Every structure is written in C-alpha cells, then in structure tokens.
Amino acid sequence: MYSDKVMEHFQNPRNVGEIPDANGVGTVGNAKCGDIMKMFIKVEDNIITDVKFKTFGCGAAIATSSMATELAVGKTVEEALELTNKAVAEALDGLPPAKMHCSNLAADALKKAINNYLGIETDDSDEVHHHHHEHDEF
Amino acid sequence: MKRVYMDNGATTPTAPEVLEVMKPYFTDVFGNASSFHSFGREARNAITEARDSVAKLIGADDSREIVFTSGGTEADNYAIKGVAEALEKKGKHIITSSIEHHAVLHTCQYLEKKKGFEVTYLPVDEDGMVNPADVKDAIKEDTILITIMMANNEVGTIQPIVKIGEIAKEAGVTFHTDAVQAVGSIPVDVNQLNVDLLSLSGHKFNAPKGIGALYIRKGTKVAKYLHGGAQERNRRATTENVPGIVGLGKACEIALNAMDEKSAKLIALRDRLISGIEEQVDYVKLNGHRTERLPGNVNFSIRYIEGESILMKLDLEGIAASSGSACTSGSLDPSHVLLAMGLTHEVAHGSLRLTLGNYNTEEDVDRILDVLPKVVTDLRAMSPIYNG
C-alpha cells in the first residue's frame, strides 16, 4: 500500500530530533486525530540550514515528515514557504488516498515553524488540516 | 527470517486435517445435496454429519437448529434482521452493546435508520464488560431482541452471557449472541447460556473462510433470510457449500476434543506475553479484562506512539499483528471498542492486538518480547509527546 520511497523514509527517517537553539518551531495536528508533527528550523542569512522533526503518527506521517525536512534544507525562507503537502507526497511517489488527507501535514508544520521564525502568529484556526468525518450511510 | 503470525483474531489457517477431509468434496463427492441420486445423497450425508458436529460443539439439543451460513457476518445479519422482521408487529426496540462487531453494530444502525427501529447501545465498564443490570433496565414493553456478543474480538473480554441470558429468558425477549470469537476457543453451551440465536464462524478456529453457522433455538421466530430453494429446511436458500460445511464439521470435532488442552496452552502463552510486555515496556496498559478474557487475546495500549507505525515496524520484522488505530480501522476514528471503554483517542490510537492461535509457540512469544521493546523505543524517540 505504501510506495518504496515511503517505506524507505519510514525505516530510515532523516533529521529526527530537536534543534535546541532553533529559530522557529511549529506543531500541527493533535493526538485525537492520531497525528502530531513538530518541526524545528535553523535559519542563517535567510537560508534554512537545518530542520529536525518529531512525529507521533502512522507510517505516512513519519515518512512525510522526513521527506519535508530533506526538501527544506538549503532553501531560502521564501522558497521553503512554497512547499506544499502535495509536493511532499509527490516526492514520496504518492500516498494512499486515505493518507493524503489525514497524515500529510509536514509542509504545514514547516510553514508554521517558518512563520514562527518570521514572528507571524498562527493559531489553530489557520490550520489547513481539518478532519471531515464521514459516517457510513445506509 | 521466520515469520510470526499473531493475528489469529483476524483469521486462522485451515488445519491440515480439516483440509484433508474437505478434499474429496471438491472432486469425487461433488453432488448437489438437493439431488435425488446417489451423488446427491453422499453430499447430503456429509452435511448431516457436519451439522451434528456443530450442534455437539455448542450443546444444541437438535442439529436441525443449526443453519449453515457464509460466515459470522451473515449469521449476525440473518439473526438480527430475521428477528426484527418476524417480530416488528410486536415491537421495534433492540438492545445491544457499544462494543459489538460491526456486523452487529451496522446491522442495528441499518434497522434504526431505514426500518424505524429504536436501538439501545449499552455502555461497558473500563474492562469492556457489559453490566447485566443495564440490560435488565433497558428492557421495555416493545423490546423484541437483545444481541450481546459472547467475547469481544478486540480486547478479548468475555461477557456475562449466562446472566444476560437469564434476564432475557425471564423477560421473554429473544436473545442473540455473536459468539464468533468464542466458539472453538472457550466452552459454549446454548442451553447453559440461555441463548435463542448464536453466530459462529469457521475461519476463526481453523476451518476455511466462507463458512459459518447460525444456531436458531427451536420455536424462535426468525424471518427467512435467502429466498430461493428449500435448502436448510427452507430457511436459507442456495446450494450448500459442501466442502466448507464438511471442513467446519471437522474443525468443530477437533475443537471439542482439544478444548481443554488448547485453552491451557494459549492461556500460558498469553500470560507469558502479557507479563513480558508489562515487564519490558513502560507506559503500557492492558486493554480488556485480565482474567475474563479469551485464551488467545493480548491487547495493549502503548503510550506516546501510534498503532499503524507499530504494525509497520513489526511487519518489517515478519511479525503480523493488528491495531485499533484510526489508520488501521479504515476510518478517521480509532476503535469504537477502546473508546467505549473510556480510553482517550490518543491512547486508543496506540493500541496493539496480538492474538494467539493453535500454531503459536513459546518461541513466537519470545520473538515478540525481543522485537517489541526495540520498536517502541525507536518510535518513542521520534515522538513529540514522549519525554522519556
């Protein structure tokens, strides 16, 4: 069900951990939904020089976190802000449809960390991530 | 790498001795049991013999009370919809529990939404146990059916069916139990339990998939399920699945003879696994009742990590297990059973179910105890909510 790239990132996640002297930190998701991603960024001369993550969640959540950190490192702040959840999923050769919606939040976490660095307040109502609960119909 | 299968609650392999007795019924003994000739008679006789074995395993007085079905889900649908249709003029209230299998839960919801029935979903305590007093209190003038499972598929808690059966009998309400996880695993006696209907499924105890049965106590009003031919005493039309039926009969025979031995073996493995996990992994909670529990069921919530990632890590090590996390339940919510037991969403997402079967060994248990702590440590090192 998962692509080889997802499995590879799940087995060998890049950039796991925290940055003690991070310039920006962002957290998205909540434990109720089953996914929480926390991103730490280090910015020097407008370039993202280091990204680390911690994630509670399924295989897709871990793999997208890992991929997002890889994609962000070396980018300018502006470039990194352009990164979308969709682009992260594409870099992993796609995700199962059910996961596109619920566990694909890494770019949002990164964006939140960058906004934190830029001094822009984001509250939870700004989160792109909303669960649409669909109940069985008879 | 030697694989370890510990998902026997999902399904079990067909036992070689079961497969062996089934084989001739695919080829040489292929007759249609409804046919007049000798080919038909051979098939008919095999079905009769298998029906006796099923009846014997569950203590039914008369093998004619056994109707073969395609499995547990059909048996549940047949029982619930059948009673609802037969008794709807008498009343439209059904009592069930909040921890039933979806085969029962969704059937009740269907009757509620589409057929104008009222359904009471009883709560459970923190061990996943239904309180018989709640059943008694929920009975109303128009209650026509009580359907409470015998043992829960996720957390293994064995329900007080004897007491609920007494209450149902006293109130004169038809009582169905989904015993899919119980039959073949623990002693089941329809008379001792006072049940009018009981669902069972072959593939949960080493018979093949696609065969199950519904016990219908003589005199119980149940509407016909499949319309067509006169098979199953005119209750369920369709040409009988003779190989499946023969296999189910054999599995029942084996289960009856080996019940004590199998149960003792599984309980020993189960308790070794439970105490091993409790000793080696911190921040874990056993879900389900510690003693009133299916012999093969182990279910833990492992704090600060999520179920699907646990399953993926175990799968990479060749270990097959299951979880009640949202990702593995196919919905956005974690297991309804764990939520009904009062677990928070977060803790419910981190559940791990290991279900033992006939073919598991001590080595399998030790392998889990070797691999699981490392998996948990790895995932917790990645978790933003773990401050270990």
Coordinates of C-alpha atoms in Angstrom, one line a residue:
Chain A
M1 CA 0.0 0.0 0.0
Y2 CA 2.9 2.3 0.6
S3 CA 5.5 3.2 -2.1
D4 CA 9.1 2.0 -1.8
K5 CA 10.1 5.6 -1.1
V6 CA 7.6 5.9 1.8
M7 CA 8.9 2.6 3.3
E8 CA 12.5 3.8 2.9
H9 CA 11.8 7.0 4.7
F10 CA 9.8 5.2 7.4
Q11 CA 12.6 2.8 8.0
N12 CA 15.4 5.4 7.8
P13 CA 13.8 8.7 8.7
R14 CA 16.1 11.7 8.1
N15 CA 16.6 14.5 10.5
V16 CA 14.8 13.1 13.5
G17 CA 15.2 15.1 16.7
E18 CA 15.1 18.6 18.1
I19 CA 17.2 21.7 17.5
P20 CA 18.0 23.2 20.9
D21 CA 18.7 26.7 19.5
A22 CA 16.1 26.6 16.8
N23 CA 14.9 29.9 15.3
G24 CA 11.5 28.6 14.6
V25 CA 9.3 25.8 15.9
G26 CA 5.9 24.7 14.6
T27 CA 3.5 22.0 15.7
V28 CA 0.4 20.8 13.7
G29 CA -2.2 18.1 14.3
N30 CA -3.3 16.7 17.6
A31 CA -3.3 13.3 19.3
K32 CA -7.0 12.9 18.9
C33 CA -6.6 12.6 15.2
G34 CA -3.6 10.4 15.6
D35 CA -1.0 12.7 14.1
I36 CA 1.2 15.3 15.7
M37 CA 4.2 16.8 13.8
K38 CA 6.7 19.2 15.4
M39 CA 9.3 20.9 13.2
F40 CA 12.4 22.8 14.3
I41 CA 14.3 25.1 11.9
K42 CA 17.6 26.8 12.0
V43 CA 17.8 29.9 9.7
E44 CA 21.1 31.7 8.8
D45 CA 21.2 34.5 6.3
N46 CA 17.6 33.7 5.2
I47 CA 18.7 30.1 4.3
I48 CA 17.2 27.1 6.2
T49 CA 20.4 25.4 7.3
D50 CA 18.9 22.7 9.5
V51 CA 15.5 21.1 10.0
K52 CA 14.6 18.5 12.5
F53 CA 11.3 16.8 13.3
K54 CA 9.4 14.8 15.9
T55 CA 6.3 13.0 14.8
F56 CA 3.6 10.9 16.5
G57 CA 1.6 9.2 13.9
C58 CA 1.4 6.5 11.2
G59 CA 3.9 5.4 8.6
A60 CA 2.8 8.2 6.2
A61 CA 3.1 10.8 8.9
I62 CA 6.7 9.8 9.7
A63 CA 7.7 9.4 6.0
T64 CA 6.3 12.8 5.0
S65 CA 8.0 14.5 8.0
S66 CA 11.3 13.0 6.9
M67 CA 10.8 14.0 3.3
A68 CA 9.8 17.5 4.1
T69 CA 12.9 18.1 6.2
E70 CA 15.0 16.9 3.2
L71 CA 13.2 19.2 0.8
A72 CA 13.5 22.2 3.0
V73 CA 17.2 22.1 3.9
G74 CA 19.2 24.6 1.9
K75 CA 16.2 26.5 0.7
T76 CA 15.6 30.2 1.3
V77 CA 12.7 31.0 3.7
E78 CA 10.6 32.2 0.7
E79 CA 11.3 29.0 -1.3
A80 CA 10.5 26.8 1.7
L81 CA 7.2 28.6 2.3
E82 CA 6.2 27.5 -1.2
L83 CA 6.5 23.8 -0.3
T84 CA 3.1 22.1 -0.2
N85 CA 1.8 18.9 1.4
K86 CA 1.1 17.7 -2.2
A87 CA 4.7 18.3 -3.3
V88 CA 5.9 16.3 -0.3
A89 CA 3.6 13.4 -1.2
E90 CA 4.7 13.6 -4.8
A91 CA 8.4 13.4 -3.7
L92 CA 7.5 10.2 -2.0
D93 CA 5.9 8.8 -5.2
G94 CA 2.5 9.4 -3.8
L95 CA 0.5 8.2 -0.7
P96 CA -2.6 6.0 -0.5
P97 CA -5.7 8.2 -1.0
A98 CA -6.8 7.9 2.7
K99 CA -3.5 9.2 3.8
M100 CA -3.4 12.3 1.5
H101 CA -5.9 13.9 3.7
C102 CA -5.1 12.8 7.2
S103 CA -1.4 12.3 7.6
N104 CA 0.1 14.6 5.1
L105 CA 0.8 17.7 7.2
A106 CA 4.6 18.0 7.1
A107 CA 4.6 21.1 4.9
D108 CA 2.1 22.7 7.2
A109 CA 4.3 22.0 10.2
L110 CA 7.3 23.5 8.3
K111 CA 5.2 26.6 7.4
K112 CA 4.3 27.1 11.0
A113 CA 7.9 26.8 12.0
I114 CA 8.9 29.4 9.4
N115 CA 6.1 31.7 10.4
N116 CA 7.3 31.4 14.0
Y117 CA 10.7 32.4 12.8
L118 CA 9.2 35.4 10.9
G119 CA 7.2 36.4 14.0
I120 CA 3.9 35.7 12.4
E121 CA 1.4 34.3 14.9
T122 CA -0.7 31.4 13.6
D123 CA -3.5 29.9 15.6
D124 CA -5.1 26.6 15.1
S125 CA -8.0 28.0 13.1
D126 CA -5.5 28.8 10.4
E127 CA -4.5 25.2 10.1
V128 CA -5.2 23.8 6.7
H129 CA -5.8 20.5 8.3
H130 CA -9.4 19.6 9.1
H131 CA -10.8 16.2 9.5
H132 CA -14.0 15.6 7.7
H133 CA -15.7 12.8 9.5
E134 CA -17.6 10.7 7.0
H135 CA -20.1 8.3 8.5
D136 CA -21.4 5.2 6.9
E137 CA -24.6 5.8 5.0
F138 CA -27.2 3.2 4.6
Chain B
M1 CA 13.5 -14.6 8.5
K2 CA 11.0 -16.8 10.3
R3 CA 7.6 -15.0 10.2
V4 CA 5.4 -14.9 13.3
Y5 CA 1.7 -14.9 12.8
M6 CA -0.1 -13.4 15.8
D7 CA -3.3 -12.2 14.2
N8 CA -5.5 -15.3 14.8
G9 CA -8.4 -13.0 15.9
A10 CA -8.5 -11.9 12.2
T11 CA -8.3 -15.4 10.8
T12 CA -6.6 -18.7 11.3
P13 CA -5.1 -21.2 8.8
T14 CA -7.2 -24.1 7.8
A15 CA -5.9 -27.1 9.8
P16 CA -4.3 -29.8 7.6
E17 CA -6.6 -32.5 9.0
V18 CA -9.6 -30.2 8.1
L19 CA -8.3 -29.7 4.6
E20 CA -7.8 -33.4 4.2
V21 CA -11.4 -34.3 4.9
M22 CA -12.7 -31.5 2.7
K23 CA -10.7 -32.5 -0.4
P24 CA -12.9 -35.3 -1.8
Y25 CA -15.9 -32.9 -1.7
F26 CA -14.3 -30.7 -4.4
T27 CA -13.8 -33.5 -6.8
D28 CA -15.1 -37.1 -6.3
V29 CA -18.0 -36.3 -4.0
F30 CA -19.3 -33.3 -5.8
G31 CA -23.0 -33.9 -5.8
N32 CA -25.7 -31.3 -5.1
A33 CA -27.2 -32.1 -1.8
S34 CA -30.6 -31.5 -3.1
S35 CA -30.3 -34.1 -5.9
F36 CA -32.2 -37.3 -5.7
H37 CA -29.4 -39.6 -6.9
S38 CA -26.5 -41.3 -5.1
F39 CA -24.2 -38.3 -5.8
G40 CA -26.7 -36.0 -4.0
R41 CA -27.1 -38.5 -1.2
E42 CA -23.4 -38.6 -0.5
A43 CA -23.3 -34.8 -0.2
R44 CA -26.4 -34.8 2.0
N45 CA -25.0 -37.4 4.3
A46 CA -21.8 -35.4 4.7
I47 CA -23.8 -32.3 5.6
T48 CA -25.8 -34.2 8.2
E49 CA -22.7 -35.5 9.8
A50 CA -21.1 -32.0 9.9
R51 CA -24.3 -30.4 11.3
D52 CA -24.2 -33.0 14.1
S53 CA -20.6 -32.0 14.9
V54 CA -21.5 -28.3 15.0
A55 CA -24.6 -29.0 17.2
K56 CA -22.4 -31.1 19.6
L57 CA -19.8 -28.4 20.0
I58 CA -22.3 -25.8 21.1
G59 CA -24.6 -28.1 23.1
A60 CA -27.6 -27.8 20.8
D61 CA -30.3 -30.4 21.5
D62 CA -31.2 -30.9 17.9
S63 CA -28.9 -30.5 14.9
R64 CA -31.8 -29.1 12.9
E65 CA -31.3 -25.9 15.0
I66 CA -28.1 -25.3 13.0
V67 CA -28.3 -23.3 9.8
F68 CA -25.1 -23.0 7.8
T69 CA -24.2 -19.5 6.5
S70 CA -21.3 -18.0 4.6
G71 CA -19.7 -16.8 7.9
G72 CA -20.1 -14.8 11.0
T73 CA -21.3 -11.6 9.4
E74 CA -24.1 -13.4 7.5
A75 CA -25.1 -15.2 10.7
D76 CA -25.3 -11.9 12.6
N77 CA -27.3 -10.2 9.7
Y78 CA -29.6 -13.2 9.5
A79 CA -30.3 -13.3 13.2
I80 CA -30.9 -9.6 13.7
K81 CA -32.8 -8.7 10.6
G82 CA -34.6 -12.0 10.8
V83 CA -35.9 -11.4 14.3
A84 CA -36.6 -7.8 13.5
E85 CA -38.7 -8.7 10.5
A86 CA -40.5 -11.5 12.3
L87 CA -41.4 -9.5 15.4
E88 CA -41.7 -5.9 14.2
K89 CA -45.5 -6.0 14.8
K90 CA -44.8 -6.9 18.4
G91 CA -42.3 -4.2 18.9
K92 CA -39.4 -2.3 17.4
H93 CA -36.9 -2.0 20.2
I94 CA -33.5 -3.7 20.2
I95 CA -30.8 -3.8 22.9
T96 CA -27.2 -4.2 22.0
S97 CA -23.8 -3.0 23.3
S98 CA -21.5 -0.3 22.2
I99 CA -18.6 -2.8 21.7
E100 CA -20.2 -5.2 19.2
H101 CA -18.5 -6.2 16.0
H102 CA -19.5 -4.1 13.0
A103 CA -21.6 -7.0 11.7
V104 CA -23.9 -6.4 14.6
L105 CA -23.5 -2.7 15.1
H106 CA -24.0 -1.7 11.5
T107 CA -27.0 -4.1 11.1
C108 CA -28.6 -2.4 14.1
Q109 CA -27.8 1.0 12.7
Y110 CA -29.4 0.0 9.4
L111 CA -32.6 -1.1 11.2
E112 CA -32.6 2.2 13.2
K113 CA -32.1 4.4 10.1
K114 CA -34.0 2.6 7.5
K115 CA -36.6 0.5 9.2
G116 CA -37.7 2.7 12.1
F117 CA -36.4 0.6 14.9
E118 CA -35.1 2.0 18.2
V119 CA -31.8 0.7 19.4
T120 CA -30.2 1.0 22.8
Y121 CA -26.4 0.7 22.8
L122 CA -25.4 -0.3 26.3
P123 CA -22.1 1.1 27.7
V124 CA -19.3 -1.1 29.0
D125 CA -17.0 -0.6 32.0
E126 CA -13.3 0.0 31.8
D127 CA -12.6 -3.6 31.2
G128 CA -15.1 -3.8 28.3
M129 CA -17.7 -5.6 30.2
V130 CA -21.5 -5.1 29.8
N131 CA -23.4 -4.9 33.1
P132 CA -26.3 -7.4 33.1
A133 CA -28.3 -4.9 35.3
D134 CA -28.1 -2.4 32.4
V135 CA -29.6 -5.0 30.1
K136 CA -32.5 -5.5 32.6
D137 CA -33.1 -1.8 33.0
A138 CA -33.1 -1.3 29.2
I139 CA -35.9 -3.8 28.5
K140 CA -39.1 -2.1 27.6
E141 CA -42.6 -3.3 26.6
D142 CA -41.6 -3.3 22.9
T143 CA -38.2 -4.9 23.2
I144 CA -38.0 -7.7 20.8
L145 CA -34.3 -8.6 20.7
I146 CA -31.2 -8.5 22.9
T147 CA -28.0 -9.0 21.0
I148 CA -24.8 -9.0 23.0
M149 CA -21.5 -10.6 21.9
M150 CA -20.1 -13.5 23.9
A151 CA -16.4 -12.4 23.7
N152 CA -15.0 -9.2 22.3
N153 CA -12.9 -9.5 19.2
E154 CA -10.5 -6.6 20.0
V155 CA -9.9 -6.8 23.7
G156 CA -11.0 -10.4 24.4
T157 CA -13.3 -9.6 27.3
I158 CA -15.8 -12.5 27.9
Q159 CA -19.3 -11.1 28.6
P160 CA -21.6 -12.3 31.4
I161 CA -23.8 -14.1 28.8
V162 CA -25.3 -16.6 31.4
K163 CA -26.7 -13.7 33.4
I164 CA -27.9 -11.8 30.4
G165 CA -29.5 -15.0 29.1
E166 CA -31.4 -15.4 32.4
I167 CA -32.6 -11.9 32.2
A168 CA -33.7 -12.3 28.6
K169 CA -35.5 -15.5 29.3
E170 CA -37.3 -14.1 32.3
A171 CA -38.5 -11.1 30.2
G172 CA -39.4 -13.3 27.3
V173 CA -37.2 -11.4 24.9
T174 CA -35.3 -13.2 22.1
F175 CA -31.6 -13.3 22.8
H176 CA -28.8 -13.5 20.2
T177 CA -25.1 -13.7 20.9
D178 CA -22.3 -13.2 18.4
A179 CA -20.0 -15.9 19.5
V180 CA -17.6 -15.7 16.6
Q181 CA -14.6 -15.3 18.8
A182 CA -15.7 -17.7 21.5
V183 CA -16.7 -20.8 19.6
G184 CA -13.8 -23.1 19.2
S185 CA -11.9 -21.2 21.8
I186 CA -13.9 -21.5 25.0
P187 CA -16.7 -23.8 26.1
V188 CA -20.0 -22.7 24.6
D189 CA -23.3 -24.3 25.6
V190 CA -26.5 -22.7 24.2
N191 CA -28.7 -24.2 26.9
Q192 CA -26.4 -23.1 29.8
L193 CA -26.2 -19.6 28.2
N194 CA -30.0 -19.4 27.5
V195 CA -29.4 -18.0 24.0
D196 CA -32.0 -18.3 21.3
L197 CA -29.6 -17.5 18.5
L198 CA -25.8 -17.8 18.3
S199 CA -23.5 -16.9 15.4
L200 CA -20.2 -18.7 14.7
S201 CA -17.6 -18.6 12.1
G202 CA -15.3 -21.4 10.8
H203 CA -12.2 -19.5 9.9
K204 CA -11.7 -18.2 13.4
F205 CA -10.9 -21.8 14.5
N206 CA -9.1 -23.5 11.7
A207 CA -11.9 -24.2 9.3
P208 CA -11.8 -22.4 6.0
K209 CA -13.2 -19.0 5.2
G210 CA -16.7 -18.7 3.7
I211 CA -18.4 -21.0 6.2
G212 CA -20.2 -20.3 9.4
A213 CA -23.5 -21.1 11.1
L214 CA -26.4 -19.6 13.0
Y215 CA -27.9 -21.6 15.8
I216 CA -31.7 -21.0 16.0
R217 CA -33.4 -22.5 19.0
K218 CA -36.5 -24.4 18.1
G219 CA -39.5 -22.1 18.3
T220 CA -37.6 -18.9 17.8
K221 CA -39.3 -16.6 15.2
V222 CA -36.8 -15.6 12.5
A223 CA -37.8 -14.4 9.0
K224 CA -36.4 -16.4 6.1
Y225 CA -33.0 -15.0 5.0
L226 CA -32.3 -16.0 1.5
H227 CA -35.2 -16.7 -0.8
G228 CA -35.0 -19.4 -3.4
G229 CA -34.7 -23.2 -3.0
A230 CA -35.7 -25.2 0.0
Q231 CA -32.2 -25.7 1.4
E232 CA -31.6 -25.5 5.2
R233 CA -35.1 -26.5 6.0
N234 CA -36.4 -23.7 3.8
R235 CA -34.6 -21.0 5.8
R236 CA -31.6 -20.2 3.7
A237 CA -31.7 -20.9 0.0
T238 CA -28.6 -21.6 -2.0
T239 CA -26.8 -24.8 -3.0
E240 CA -24.8 -25.9 0.1
N241 CA -21.1 -25.2 0.3
V242 CA -20.4 -28.9 0.9
P243 CA -16.6 -28.8 1.3
G244 CA -16.9 -25.8 3.6
I245 CA -19.6 -27.5 5.7
V246 CA -17.5 -30.7 5.9
G247 CA -14.5 -28.6 7.0
L248 CA -16.5 -26.7 9.6
G249 CA -17.8 -30.0 11.0
K250 CA -14.2 -31.4 11.3
A251 CA -13.0 -28.2 12.9
C252 CA -15.8 -28.4 15.5
E253 CA -15.0 -32.0 16.2
I254 CA -11.3 -31.1 16.8
A255 CA -12.2 -28.1 18.9
L256 CA -14.4 -30.2 21.1
N257 CA -11.8 -32.8 21.7
A258 CA -8.9 -30.4 22.2
M259 CA -10.7 -27.6 24.0
D260 CA -9.0 -28.0 27.4
E261 CA -5.6 -28.7 26.0
K262 CA -5.7 -25.8 23.5
S263 CA -7.1 -23.4 26.1
A264 CA -4.4 -24.3 28.7
K265 CA -1.7 -23.8 26.1
L266 CA -3.0 -20.5 24.8
I267 CA -3.6 -19.1 28.3
A268 CA 0.0 -20.0 29.3
L269 CA 1.4 -18.3 26.1
R270 CA -1.0 -15.3 26.6
D271 CA 0.1 -14.7 30.2
R272 CA 3.7 -15.1 29.3
L273 CA 3.2 -12.4 26.6
I274 CA 1.3 -10.1 28.9
S275 CA 3.7 -10.2 31.8
G276 CA 6.7 -10.0 29.4
I277 CA 5.3 -6.8 27.8
E278 CA 4.4 -5.3 31.1
E279 CA 7.9 -6.0 32.4
Q280 CA 9.9 -4.9 29.4
V281 CA 7.9 -1.9 28.1
D282 CA 6.9 1.1 30.3
Y283 CA 3.8 3.2 29.9
V284 CA 1.6 0.3 28.7
K285 CA -1.9 -0.6 29.7
L286 CA -3.5 -4.0 29.2
N287 CA -6.9 -3.4 27.5
G288 CA -9.7 -5.8 28.4
H289 CA -10.4 -7.9 31.5
R290 CA -7.4 -9.6 32.9
T291 CA -9.0 -12.9 33.7
E292 CA -12.4 -13.0 32.0
R293 CA -10.5 -13.0 28.7
L294 CA -10.2 -15.1 25.6
P295 CA -7.3 -17.5 25.9
G296 CA -5.6 -16.1 22.8
N297 CA -6.1 -12.4 23.2
V298 CA -3.5 -9.8 24.2
N299 CA -4.3 -6.1 23.7
F300 CA -2.1 -3.2 24.9
S301 CA -2.2 0.5 24.6
I302 CA 1.3 1.7 24.2
R303 CA 1.5 5.3 25.2
Y304 CA 3.0 8.1 23.1
I305 CA 3.2 6.1 19.8
E306 CA 0.7 5.3 17.1
G307 CA -0.6 1.8 16.1
E308 CA 0.0 1.7 12.4
S309 CA 3.6 2.6 12.8
I310 CA 4.0 -0.1 15.4
L311 CA 2.4 -2.6 13.0
M312 CA 4.7 -1.5 10.1
K313 CA 7.8 -1.9 12.2
L314 CA 6.7 -5.3 13.4
D315 CA 5.7 -6.3 9.8
L316 CA 9.3 -5.4 8.7
E317 CA 10.4 -7.9 11.3
G318 CA 8.0 -10.5 9.9
I319 CA 5.6 -10.2 12.8
A320 CA 1.8 -10.0 12.0
A321 CA -0.4 -8.2 14.5
S322 CA -3.3 -5.7 14.4
S323 CA -4.3 -2.4 16.0
G324 CA -7.3 -0.3 16.8
S325 CA -5.7 2.9 15.5
A326 CA -7.7 5.0 13.0
C327 CA -5.2 4.2 10.3
T328 CA -5.8 0.5 10.6
S329 CA -9.6 0.7 11.3
G330 CA -10.1 2.3 7.9
S331 CA -11.8 5.3 9.4
L332 CA -10.7 8.5 11.0
D333 CA -11.6 7.4 14.5
P334 CA -9.8 4.8 16.5
S335 CA -11.5 1.6 17.6
H336 CA -15.1 2.1 18.9
V337 CA -14.4 -0.6 21.4
L338 CA -11.5 1.2 23.1
L339 CA -13.3 4.5 23.0
A340 CA -16.4 2.8 24.7
M341 CA -14.1 1.5 27.4
G342 CA -13.1 5.1 28.2
L343 CA -9.7 5.3 26.5
T344 CA -8.8 8.7 25.1
H345 CA -8.4 9.0 21.3
E346 CA -4.6 9.4 21.8
V347 CA -4.3 6.2 23.9
A348 CA -6.7 4.3 21.6
H349 CA -4.5 5.2 18.5
G350 CA -1.6 3.4 20.2
S351 CA -3.2 0.0 20.6
L352 CA -1.6 -3.3 19.7
R353 CA -3.5 -6.5 19.4
L354 CA -1.7 -9.9 19.4
T355 CA -3.9 -12.9 19.0
L356 CA -2.5 -16.3 19.6
G357 CA -3.7 -19.5 17.9
N358 CA -3.1 -23.2 17.7
Y359 CA 0.1 -23.0 15.9
N360 CA 1.9 -20.3 18.0
T361 CA 4.8 -21.4 20.2
E362 CA 6.8 -20.1 23.1
E363 CA 9.5 -19.1 20.6
D364 CA 6.9 -16.9 18.9
V365 CA 6.1 -15.2 22.2
D366 CA 9.8 -14.7 22.9
R367 CA 10.4 -13.3 19.5
I368 CA 7.7 -10.6 20.1
L369 CA 9.3 -9.9 23.5
D370 CA 12.6 -9.5 21.8
V371 CA 11.4 -7.2 19.0
L372 CA 8.6 -5.1 20.5
P373 CA 10.6 -3.2 23.1
K374 CA 13.0 -2.0 20.4
V375 CA 10.2 -1.0 18.1
V376 CA 8.6 1.0 21.0
T377 CA 11.9 2.7 21.9
D378 CA 12.5 3.7 18.2
L379 CA 9.1 5.2 17.8
R380 CA 9.1 6.9 21.1
A381 CA 12.5 8.5 20.3
M382 CA 10.6 10.1 17.4
S383 CA 7.5 11.1 19.4
P384 CA 6.9 14.8 20.2
I385 CA 4.7 13.8 23.1
Y386 CA 7.2 11.4 24.8
N387 CA 9.5 13.0 27.4
G388 CA 11.2 9.8 28.5

